[in-house]
């Protein structure tokens, strides 16, 4: 019984939402992060275009 508890403690969890996951970041959070990154990229792209205007 003790072993079982230890195993559960060692279980991997998502470092973002803390839900049990084999991955460091579960798919749900990965998607979320990816979406945010894309949004940020868009903002940077927008700002860059407005700012530099070189090309
Ligand atoms: Zn997660």
Coordinates of N, CA, C and O and ligand atoms in Angstrom, one line a residue:
X1 N 0.8 -1.2 0.0 CA 0.0 0.0 0.0 C 0.9 1.3 0.0 O 0.6 2.2 -0.7
X2 N 1.9 1.2 0.7 CA 2.8 2.3 0.8 C 3.4 2.6 -0.6 O 3.6 3.7 -1.0
X3 N 3.8 1.5 -1.3 CA 4.4 1.6 -2.6 C 3.4 2.4 -3.5 O 3.8 3.2 -4.3
X4 N 2.2 2.0 -3.4 CA 1.2 2.6 -4.3 C 1.2 4.2 -4.1 O 1.1 4.9 -5.0
X5 N 1.2 4.5 -2.9 CA 1.2 6.0 -2.6 C 2.4 6.7 -3.2 O 2.3 7.7 -3.7
X6 N 3.5 6.0 -3.0 CA 4.8 6.6 -3.6 C 4.7 6.8 -5.1 O 5.1 7.7 -5.6
X7 N 4.1 5.7 -5.7 CA 4.0 5.8 -7.1 C 3.1 7.0 -7.5 O 3.4 7.7 -8.5
X8 N 2.0 7.2 -6.8 CA 1.2 8.3 -7.1 C 1.9 9.6 -7.0 O 1.7 10.6 -7.7
X9 N 2.7 9.7 -6.0 CA 3.4 10.9 -5.7 C 4.4 11.2 -6.9 O 4.6 12.4 -7.3
X10 N 4.9 10.1 -7.4 CA 5.9 10.3 -8.5 C 5.3 10.5 -9.8 O 5.9 10.9 -10.8
X11 N 4.0 10.4 -9.9 CA 3.3 10.5 -11.1 C 3.6 11.9 -11.7 O 3.6 12.9 -11.1
X12 N 3.7 11.8 -13.0 CA 4.0 13.1 -13.7 C 2.7 13.9 -13.8 O 1.6 13.4 -14.0
X13 N 2.9 15.2 -13.6 CA 1.7 16.1 -13.8 C 2.1 17.2 -14.7 O 3.3 17.6 -14.8
X14 N 1.2 17.8 -15.3 CA 1.4 19.0 -16.1 C 1.9 20.1 -15.3 O 1.4 20.4 -14.2
X15 N 3.0 20.8 -15.7 CA 3.6 21.8 -14.9 C 2.8 23.1 -15.0 O 3.0 24.1 -14.3
X16 N 1.8 23.1 -15.9 CA 1.0 24.3 -16.0 C -0.3 24.2 -15.2 O -0.6 25.0 -14.3
X17 N -1.1 23.1 -15.5 CA -2.4 23.0 -14.8 C -2.3 22.0 -13.6 O -3.2 22.0 -12.8
X18 N -1.2 21.2 -13.5 CA -1.1 20.3 -12.4 C -1.9 19.0 -12.6 O -2.0 18.2 -11.7
X19 N -2.5 18.8 -13.7 CA -3.3 17.6 -13.9 C -2.3 16.5 -14.3 O -1.3 16.8 -15.0
X20 N -2.7 15.3 -14.0 CA -1.9 14.1 -14.3 C -1.6 14.1 -15.8 O -2.5 14.1 -16.6
X21 N -0.3 14.0 -16.2 CA 0.0 13.9 -17.6 C 1.4 13.3 -17.7 O 2.3 13.6 -16.9
X22 N 1.6 12.5 -18.7 CA 2.9 11.9 -19.0 C 3.8 13.0 -19.5 O 5.0 12.9 -19.4
X23 N 3.3 14.0 -20.0 CA 4.2 15.1 -20.6 C 4.4 16.2 -19.5 O 3.6 16.3 -18.6
X24 N 5.4 16.9 -19.7 CA 5.7 18.1 -18.8 C 4.5 19.1 -18.9 O 4.1 19.6 -17.9
X25 N 4.1 19.3 -20.1 CA 2.9 20.2 -20.3 C 1.9 19.4 -21.1 O 2.2 18.8 -22.2
X26 N 0.7 19.3 -20.6 CA -0.3 18.4 -21.2 C -0.8 19.1 -22.5 O -0.5 20.3 -22.8
X27 N -1.5 18.3 -23.3 CA -1.8 18.8 -24.7 C -2.7 20.0 -24.6 O -2.6 21.0 -25.4
X28 N -3.6 20.0 -23.6 CA -4.5 21.2 -23.5 C -3.7 22.5 -23.2 O -4.0 23.5 -23.9
X29 N -2.7 22.4 -22.3 CA -2.0 23.6 -22.0 C -1.0 23.9 -23.2 O -0.7 25.0 -23.5
X30 N -0.5 22.9 -23.8 CA 0.3 23.1 -25.0 C -0.4 23.9 -26.0 O 0.1 24.9 -26.6
X31 N -1.6 23.5 -26.3 CA -2.5 24.2 -27.2 C -2.6 25.7 -26.8 O -2.5 26.6 -27.6
X32 N -2.9 25.8 -25.5 CA -3.2 27.2 -25.0 C -1.9 28.0 -25.2 O -2.0 29.2 -25.6
X33 N -0.8 27.5 -24.8 CA 0.5 28.2 -24.9 C 0.7 28.5 -26.4 O 1.1 29.6 -26.7
X34 N 0.5 27.6 -27.2 CA 0.7 27.8 -28.6 C -0.1 28.9 -29.1 O 0.3 29.8 -29.9
X35 N -1.4 28.9 -28.7 CA -2.3 30.0 -29.1 C -1.9 31.3 -28.7 O -1.9 32.3 -29.4
X36 N -1.4 31.4 -27.4 CA -0.9 32.6 -26.9 C 0.3 33.1 -27.6 O 0.5 34.3 -27.9
X37 N 1.2 32.2 -27.9 CA 2.4 32.5 -28.6 C 2.1 33.1 -30.0 O 2.7 34.1 -30.5
X38 N 1.1 32.5 -30.7 CA 0.7 33.0 -32.0 C 0.2 34.4 -31.9 O 0.5 35.3 -32.6
X39 N -0.6 34.6 -30.8 CA -1.2 35.9 -30.6 C -0.1 36.9 -30.4 O -0.1 38.0 -31.0
X40 N 0.9 36.6 -29.6 CA 2.0 37.5 -29.3 C 2.7 37.8 -30.6 O 3.1 38.9 -30.9
X41 N 3.0 36.7 -31.4 CA 3.7 36.9 -32.6 C 3.0 37.9 -33.5 O 3.6 38.7 -34.2
X42 N 1.7 37.7 -33.6 CA 0.9 38.6 -34.4 C 1.1 40.1 -33.9 O 1.3 41.0 -34.7
X43 N 1.1 40.2 -32.6 CA 1.3 41.6 -32.1 C 2.6 42.1 -32.4 O 2.8 43.3 -32.9
X44 N 3.6 41.3 -32.3 CA 5.0 41.7 -32.6 C 5.1 42.1 -34.1 O 5.6 43.1 -34.5
X45 N 4.5 41.2 -34.9 CA 4.5 41.4 -36.3 C 3.8 42.7 -36.7 O 4.3 43.5 -37.4
X46 N 2.7 43.0 -36.0 CA 2.0 44.2 -36.3 C 2.8 45.4 -35.9 O 3.0 46.3 -36.7
X47 N 3.4 45.3 -34.7 CA 4.2 46.4 -34.2 C 5.4 46.7 -35.1 O 5.8 47.8 -35.4
X48 N 6.0 45.5 -35.4 CA 7.2 45.6 -36.3 C 6.9 46.3 -37.6 O 7.6 47.2 -38.1
X49 N 5.8 46.0 -38.2 CA 5.4 46.6 -39.4 C 5.2 48.1 -39.3 O 5.6 48.9 -40.1
X50 N 4.5 48.4 -38.2 CA 4.1 49.8 -38.0 C 5.4 50.6 -37.7 O 5.6 51.8 -38.1
X51 N 6.3 50.0 -36.9 CA 7.5 50.7 -36.4 C 8.5 50.9 -37.5 O 8.9 52.0 -37.8
X52 N 9.0 49.8 -38.1 CA 10.1 49.9 -39.0 C 9.7 50.2 -40.4 O 10.2 51.2 -41.0
X53 N 8.8 49.4 -40.9 CA 8.3 49.7 -42.2 C 9.3 49.4 -43.3 O 9.2 49.7 -44.5
X54 N 10.4 48.8 -42.9 CA 11.5 48.5 -43.9 C 11.3 47.1 -44.5 O 10.8 46.2 -43.8
X55 N 11.5 46.9 -45.7 CA 11.4 45.7 -46.4 C 11.7 45.9 -47.8 O 11.0 46.6 -48.5
Ligands
LIG1 ZN1 -2.0 21.2 -18.4

